[in-house]
Short mmCIF file of C-alpha atoms in Angstrom, two decimals:
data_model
loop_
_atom_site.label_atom_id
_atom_site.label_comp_id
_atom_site.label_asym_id
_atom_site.label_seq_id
_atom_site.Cartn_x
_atom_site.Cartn_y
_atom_site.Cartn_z
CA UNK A 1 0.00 0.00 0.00
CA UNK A 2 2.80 2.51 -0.65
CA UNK A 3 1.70 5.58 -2.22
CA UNK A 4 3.58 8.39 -3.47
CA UNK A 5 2.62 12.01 -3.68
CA UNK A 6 3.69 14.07 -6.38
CA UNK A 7 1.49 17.10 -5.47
CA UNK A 8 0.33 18.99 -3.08
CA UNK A 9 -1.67 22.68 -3.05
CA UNK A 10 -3.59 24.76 0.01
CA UNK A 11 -6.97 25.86 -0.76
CA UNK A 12 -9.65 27.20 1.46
CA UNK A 13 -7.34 25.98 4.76
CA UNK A 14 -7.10 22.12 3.45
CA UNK A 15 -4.50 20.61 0.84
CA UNK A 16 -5.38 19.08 -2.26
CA UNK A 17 -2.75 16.29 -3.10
CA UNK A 18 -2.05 14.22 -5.62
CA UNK A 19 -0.60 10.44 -5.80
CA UNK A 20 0.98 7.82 -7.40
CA UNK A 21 0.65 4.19 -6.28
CA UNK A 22 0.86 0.34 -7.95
CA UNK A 23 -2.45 -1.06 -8.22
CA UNK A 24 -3.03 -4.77 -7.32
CA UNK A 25 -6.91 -4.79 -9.04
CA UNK A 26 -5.92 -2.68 -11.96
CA UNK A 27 -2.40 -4.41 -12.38
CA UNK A 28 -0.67 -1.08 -13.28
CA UNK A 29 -0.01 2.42 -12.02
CA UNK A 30 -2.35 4.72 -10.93
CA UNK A 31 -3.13 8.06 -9.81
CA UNK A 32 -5.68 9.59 -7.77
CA UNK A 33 -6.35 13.04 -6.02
CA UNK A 34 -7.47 14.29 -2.40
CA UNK A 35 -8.72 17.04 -1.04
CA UNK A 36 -8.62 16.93 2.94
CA UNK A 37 -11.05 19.81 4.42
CA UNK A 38 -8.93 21.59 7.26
CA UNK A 39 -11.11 20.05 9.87
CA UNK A 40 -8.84 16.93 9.51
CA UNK A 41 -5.83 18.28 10.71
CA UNK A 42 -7.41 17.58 14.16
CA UNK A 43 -9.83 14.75 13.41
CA UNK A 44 -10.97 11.91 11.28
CA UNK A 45 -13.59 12.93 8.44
CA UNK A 46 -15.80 11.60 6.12
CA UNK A 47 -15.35 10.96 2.57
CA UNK A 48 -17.34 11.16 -0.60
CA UNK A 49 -15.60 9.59 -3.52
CA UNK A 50 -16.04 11.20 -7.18
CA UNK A 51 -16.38 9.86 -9.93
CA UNK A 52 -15.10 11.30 -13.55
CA UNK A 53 -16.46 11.29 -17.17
CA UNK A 54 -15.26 9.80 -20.68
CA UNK A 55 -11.90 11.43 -21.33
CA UNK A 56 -11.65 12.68 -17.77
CA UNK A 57 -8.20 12.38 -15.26
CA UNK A 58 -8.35 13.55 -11.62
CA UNK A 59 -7.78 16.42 -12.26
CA UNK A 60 -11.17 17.63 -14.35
CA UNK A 61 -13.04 17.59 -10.76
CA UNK A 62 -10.84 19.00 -8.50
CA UNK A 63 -9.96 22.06 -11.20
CA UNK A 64 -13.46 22.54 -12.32
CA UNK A 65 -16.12 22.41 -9.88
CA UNK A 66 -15.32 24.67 -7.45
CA UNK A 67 -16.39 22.28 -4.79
CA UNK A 68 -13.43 22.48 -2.07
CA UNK A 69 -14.65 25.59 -0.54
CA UNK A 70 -17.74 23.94 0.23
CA UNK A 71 -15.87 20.65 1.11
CA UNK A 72 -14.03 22.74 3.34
CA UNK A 73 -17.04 24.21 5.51
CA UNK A 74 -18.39 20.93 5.79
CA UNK A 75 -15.24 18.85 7.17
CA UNK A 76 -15.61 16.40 3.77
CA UNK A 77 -12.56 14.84 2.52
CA UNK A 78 -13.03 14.32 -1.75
CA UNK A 79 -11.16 11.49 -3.35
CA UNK A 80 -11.36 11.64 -7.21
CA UNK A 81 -9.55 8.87 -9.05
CA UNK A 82 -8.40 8.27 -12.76
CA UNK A 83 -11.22 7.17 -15.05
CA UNK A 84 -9.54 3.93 -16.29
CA UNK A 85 -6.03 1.89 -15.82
CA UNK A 86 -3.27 3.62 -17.79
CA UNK A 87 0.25 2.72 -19.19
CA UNK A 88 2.46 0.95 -21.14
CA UNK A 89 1.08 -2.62 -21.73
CA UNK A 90 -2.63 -1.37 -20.43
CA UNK A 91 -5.01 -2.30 -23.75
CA UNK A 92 -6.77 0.60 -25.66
CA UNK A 93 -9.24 0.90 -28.49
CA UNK A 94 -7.50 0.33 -31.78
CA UNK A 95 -8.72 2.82 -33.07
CA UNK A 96 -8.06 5.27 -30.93
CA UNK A 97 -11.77 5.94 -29.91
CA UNK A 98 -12.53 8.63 -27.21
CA UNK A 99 -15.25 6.32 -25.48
CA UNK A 100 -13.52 2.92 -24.95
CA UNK A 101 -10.40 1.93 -24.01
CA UNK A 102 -7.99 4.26 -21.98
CA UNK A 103 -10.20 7.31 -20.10
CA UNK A 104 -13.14 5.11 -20.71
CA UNK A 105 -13.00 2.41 -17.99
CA UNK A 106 -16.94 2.27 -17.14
CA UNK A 107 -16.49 1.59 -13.79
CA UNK A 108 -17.02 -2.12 -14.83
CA UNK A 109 -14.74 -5.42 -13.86
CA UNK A 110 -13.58 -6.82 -17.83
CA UNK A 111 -14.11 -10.07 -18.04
CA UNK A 112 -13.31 -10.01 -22.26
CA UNK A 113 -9.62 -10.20 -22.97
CA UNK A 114 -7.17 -8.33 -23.13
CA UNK A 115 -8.83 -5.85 -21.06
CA UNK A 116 -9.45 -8.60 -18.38
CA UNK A 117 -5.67 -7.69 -17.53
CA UNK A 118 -6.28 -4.42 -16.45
CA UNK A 119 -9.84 -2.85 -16.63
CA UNK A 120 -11.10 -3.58 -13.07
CA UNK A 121 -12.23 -0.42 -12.03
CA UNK A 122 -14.98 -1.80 -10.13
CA UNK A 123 -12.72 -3.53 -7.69
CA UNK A 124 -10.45 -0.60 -7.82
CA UNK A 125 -13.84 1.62 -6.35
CA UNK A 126 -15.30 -0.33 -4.23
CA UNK A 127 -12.48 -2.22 -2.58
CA UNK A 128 -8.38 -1.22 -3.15
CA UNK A 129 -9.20 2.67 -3.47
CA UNK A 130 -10.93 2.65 -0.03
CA UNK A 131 -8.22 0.56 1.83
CA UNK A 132 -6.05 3.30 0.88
CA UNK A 133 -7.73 6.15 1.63
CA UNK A 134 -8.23 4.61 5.47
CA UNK A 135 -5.15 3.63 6.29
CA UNK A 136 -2.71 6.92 5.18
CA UNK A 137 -5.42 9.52 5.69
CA UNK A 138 -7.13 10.84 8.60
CA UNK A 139 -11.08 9.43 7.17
CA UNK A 140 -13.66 7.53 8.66
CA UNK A 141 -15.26 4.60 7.05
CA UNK A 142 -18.07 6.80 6.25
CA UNK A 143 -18.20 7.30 2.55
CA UNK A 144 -20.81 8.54 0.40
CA UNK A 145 -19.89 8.69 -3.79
CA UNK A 146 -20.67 10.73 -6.78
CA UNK A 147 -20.09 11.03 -10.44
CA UNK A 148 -20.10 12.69 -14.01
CA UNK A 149 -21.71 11.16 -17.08
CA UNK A 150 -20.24 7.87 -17.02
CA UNK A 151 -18.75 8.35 -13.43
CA UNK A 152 -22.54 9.35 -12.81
CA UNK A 153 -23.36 5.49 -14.05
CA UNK A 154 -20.95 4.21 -12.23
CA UNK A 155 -21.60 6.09 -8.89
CA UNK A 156 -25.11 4.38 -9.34
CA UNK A 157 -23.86 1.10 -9.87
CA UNK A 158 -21.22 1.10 -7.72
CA UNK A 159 -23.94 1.97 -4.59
CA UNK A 160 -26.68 0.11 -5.97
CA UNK A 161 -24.40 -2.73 -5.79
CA UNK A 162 -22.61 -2.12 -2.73
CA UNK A 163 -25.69 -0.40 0.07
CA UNK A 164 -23.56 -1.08 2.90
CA UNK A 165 -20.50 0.95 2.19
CA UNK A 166 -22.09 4.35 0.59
CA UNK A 167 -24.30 6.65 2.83
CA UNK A 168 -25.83 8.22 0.13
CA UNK A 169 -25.33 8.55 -3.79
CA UNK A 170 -25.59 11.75 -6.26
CA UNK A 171 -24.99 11.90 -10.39
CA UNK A 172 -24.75 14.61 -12.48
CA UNK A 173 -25.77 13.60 -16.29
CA UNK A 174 -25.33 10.20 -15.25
CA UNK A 175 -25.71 7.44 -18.45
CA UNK A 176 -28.78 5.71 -16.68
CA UNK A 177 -29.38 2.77 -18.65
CA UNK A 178 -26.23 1.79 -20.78
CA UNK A 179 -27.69 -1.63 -21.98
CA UNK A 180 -30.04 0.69 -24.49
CA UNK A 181 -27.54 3.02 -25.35
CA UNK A 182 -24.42 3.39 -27.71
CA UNK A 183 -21.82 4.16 -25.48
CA UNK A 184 -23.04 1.73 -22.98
CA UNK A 185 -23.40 -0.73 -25.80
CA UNK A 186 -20.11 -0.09 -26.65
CA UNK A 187 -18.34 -0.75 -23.71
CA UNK A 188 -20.18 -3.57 -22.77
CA UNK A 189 -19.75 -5.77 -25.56
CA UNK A 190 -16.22 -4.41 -25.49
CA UNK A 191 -15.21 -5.05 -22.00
CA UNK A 192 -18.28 -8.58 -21.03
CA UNK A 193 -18.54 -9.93 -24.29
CA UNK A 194 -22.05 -10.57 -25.81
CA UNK A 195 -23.27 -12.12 -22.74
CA UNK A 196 -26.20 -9.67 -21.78
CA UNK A 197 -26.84 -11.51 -17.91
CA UNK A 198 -23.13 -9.86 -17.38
CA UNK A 199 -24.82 -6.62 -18.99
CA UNK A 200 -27.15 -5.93 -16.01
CA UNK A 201 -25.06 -6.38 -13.21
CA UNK A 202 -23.58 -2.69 -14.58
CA UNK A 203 -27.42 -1.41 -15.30
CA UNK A 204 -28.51 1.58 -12.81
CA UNK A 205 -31.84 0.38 -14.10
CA UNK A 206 -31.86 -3.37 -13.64
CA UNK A 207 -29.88 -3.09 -10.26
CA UNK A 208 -32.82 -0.56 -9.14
CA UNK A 209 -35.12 -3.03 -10.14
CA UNK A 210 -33.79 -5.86 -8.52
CA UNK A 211 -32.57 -3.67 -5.26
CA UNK A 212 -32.99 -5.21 -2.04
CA UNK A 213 -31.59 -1.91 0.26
CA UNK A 214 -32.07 1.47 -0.31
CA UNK A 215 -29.03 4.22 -0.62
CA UNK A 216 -30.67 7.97 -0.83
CA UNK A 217 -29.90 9.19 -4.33
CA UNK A 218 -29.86 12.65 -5.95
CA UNK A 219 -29.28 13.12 -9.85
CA UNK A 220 -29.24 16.50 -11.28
CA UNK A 221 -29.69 16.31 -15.53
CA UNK A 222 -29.74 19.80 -17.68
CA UNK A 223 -32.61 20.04 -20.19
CA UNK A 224 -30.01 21.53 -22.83
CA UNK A 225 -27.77 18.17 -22.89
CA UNK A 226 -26.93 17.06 -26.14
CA UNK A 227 -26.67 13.41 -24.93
CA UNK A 228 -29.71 13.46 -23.18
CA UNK A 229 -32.00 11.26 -25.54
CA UNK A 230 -29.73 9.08 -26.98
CA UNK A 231 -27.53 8.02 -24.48
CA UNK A 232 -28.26 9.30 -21.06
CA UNK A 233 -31.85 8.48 -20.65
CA UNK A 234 -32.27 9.96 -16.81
CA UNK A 235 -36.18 9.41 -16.95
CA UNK A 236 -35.99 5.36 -17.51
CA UNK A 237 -34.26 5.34 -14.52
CA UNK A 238 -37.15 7.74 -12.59
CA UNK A 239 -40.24 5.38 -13.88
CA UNK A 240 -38.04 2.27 -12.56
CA UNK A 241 -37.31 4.50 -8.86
CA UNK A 242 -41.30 5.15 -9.35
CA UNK A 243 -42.29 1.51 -9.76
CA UNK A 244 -39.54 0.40 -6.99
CA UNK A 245 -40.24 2.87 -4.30
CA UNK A 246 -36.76 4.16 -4.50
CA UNK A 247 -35.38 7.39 -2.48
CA UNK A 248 -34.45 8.97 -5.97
CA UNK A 249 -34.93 12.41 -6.74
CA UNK A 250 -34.45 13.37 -9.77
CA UNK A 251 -34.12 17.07 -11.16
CA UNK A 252 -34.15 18.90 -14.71
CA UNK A 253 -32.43 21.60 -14.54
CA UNK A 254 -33.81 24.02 -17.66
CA UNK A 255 -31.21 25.19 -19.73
CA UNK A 256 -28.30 23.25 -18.79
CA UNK A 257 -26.16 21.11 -20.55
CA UNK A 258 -23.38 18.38 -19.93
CA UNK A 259 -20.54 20.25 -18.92
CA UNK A 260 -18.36 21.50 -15.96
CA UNK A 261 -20.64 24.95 -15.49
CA UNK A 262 -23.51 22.61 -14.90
CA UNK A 263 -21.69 20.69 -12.20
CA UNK A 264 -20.18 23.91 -11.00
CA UNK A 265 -23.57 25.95 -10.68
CA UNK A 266 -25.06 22.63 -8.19
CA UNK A 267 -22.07 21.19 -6.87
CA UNK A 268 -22.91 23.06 -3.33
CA UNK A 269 -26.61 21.12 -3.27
CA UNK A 270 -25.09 17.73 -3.73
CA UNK A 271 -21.84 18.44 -1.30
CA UNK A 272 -25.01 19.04 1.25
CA UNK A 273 -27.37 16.25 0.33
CA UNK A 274 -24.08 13.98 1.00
CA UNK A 275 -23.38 15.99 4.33
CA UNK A 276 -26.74 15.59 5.73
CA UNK A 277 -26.27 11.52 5.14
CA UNK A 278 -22.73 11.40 6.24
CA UNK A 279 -23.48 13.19 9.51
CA UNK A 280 -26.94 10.64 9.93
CA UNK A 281 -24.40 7.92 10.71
#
């Protein structure tokens, strides 16, 4: 569990760092970023792990959102890692495309070679990322998580699969229902193969469905997306929270589309929705 920091920048009275570290479920290097709110200097805080985009790094959250300040006032700790495995020997599309392969890890275990080797960001999420995070920073095992477009789908996943480790769960744009989708399409048949029972275990829709426990869930989606029809489909996912009873709430935001100034203008709401749910327990 060594990790290696290789930045490391004050803002609003906590540090946001950056580090490298060799990842045992992603079988390569990785990086991720922290921000620690200054209330840990003197205690243990909560965390609330982001999730990033196609194409994203670490670094499109913690430079774009403007949410430390708020992070900051509320004593969270935010722990945004790399979208996908990265590096020499790590498999990529062969063509080059901008929504598979390398920046495009879905948030998915790969169970199709080659990108079995490498593309296990699920376990990377869920189980190495947090064992980090615990033992070399001052956190609790309170955690909450959040996410962008595909980060949104696989914040959903992740807690819809996991109720017992995530307080609550918030998506901006998130791609709800990537078995009727291209992109999710895509990266399904990419990364599982053309078995479509391996499909739903990576569904928002069909893990809401079949949910068992309940994780309080906020998802914000602009009415001026350009991806909203075709691939994000946010009100499948409603009539399915509808039918199941679920604590979703979802809100259109008029006029907003998929990018950073959307996630900037609401970032506040969802660092409080997660507060609220961090503090309950």
């Amino acid at each position: 569990m060594t990790i290696e920091n290789i930045s490391s920048t004050k803002a609003f009275g906590g540090w946001h760092k950056q580090y490298h570290h060799q990842s045992t479920a992603l079988n390569c290097t990785m990086r991720f970023a922290i921000y620690l709110p200054p209330q840990a200097e003197n205690k243990k805080v909560p965390v609330l792990y982001w999730l990033s985009g196609l194409t994203c790094t670490d670094e499109n959250f913690m430079q774009k959102a403007g949410a430390q300040r708020i992070a900051a006032e509320l004593g969270i700790a935010i722990v945004a890692p790399d979208t996908s495995p990265r590096g020499e020997g790590v498999a990529d599309d062969k063509d080059g495309a901008y929504d598979f392969g390398l920046g495009a890890g879905f948030y998915l275990n790969a169970t199709k070679p080659p990108f079995d080797q490498h593309y296990k960001m699920s376990d990377y999420v869920v189980s190495e990322l947090p064992e980090i995070i615990e033992a070399h920073f001052p956190v609790t095992k309170q955690r909450s998580i959040s996410g962008h477009s595909m980060g949104g789908h696989g914040a959903l996943t992740i807690a819809l699969k996991n109720p017992n480790q995530f307080n609550s769960v918030s998506a901006f744009s998130p791609i709800c229902n990537p078995m009727d989708c291209p992109w999710g399409i895509k990266a399904f048949r990419g990364y599982l193969g053309d078995d479509q029972q391996q499909w739903q275990q990576y569904d928002s829709c069909e893990l809401m469905q079949n949910s068992q426990q309940f994780v309080p869930a906020l998802v914000d989606q602009g009415s001026n997306d350009n991806f909203l029809d075709e691939q994000l489909k946010p009100h499948t996912l409603e009539k399915v929270a509808q039918q199941k009873g679920y604590p979703l709430e979802l809100r259109m935001q008029p006029g907003y589309d998929h990018s950073y100034y959307f996630i900037s203008t609401f970032i506040e709401q969802h660092l409080r929705f997660h507060a609220k749910h961090l503090k309950a327990n």
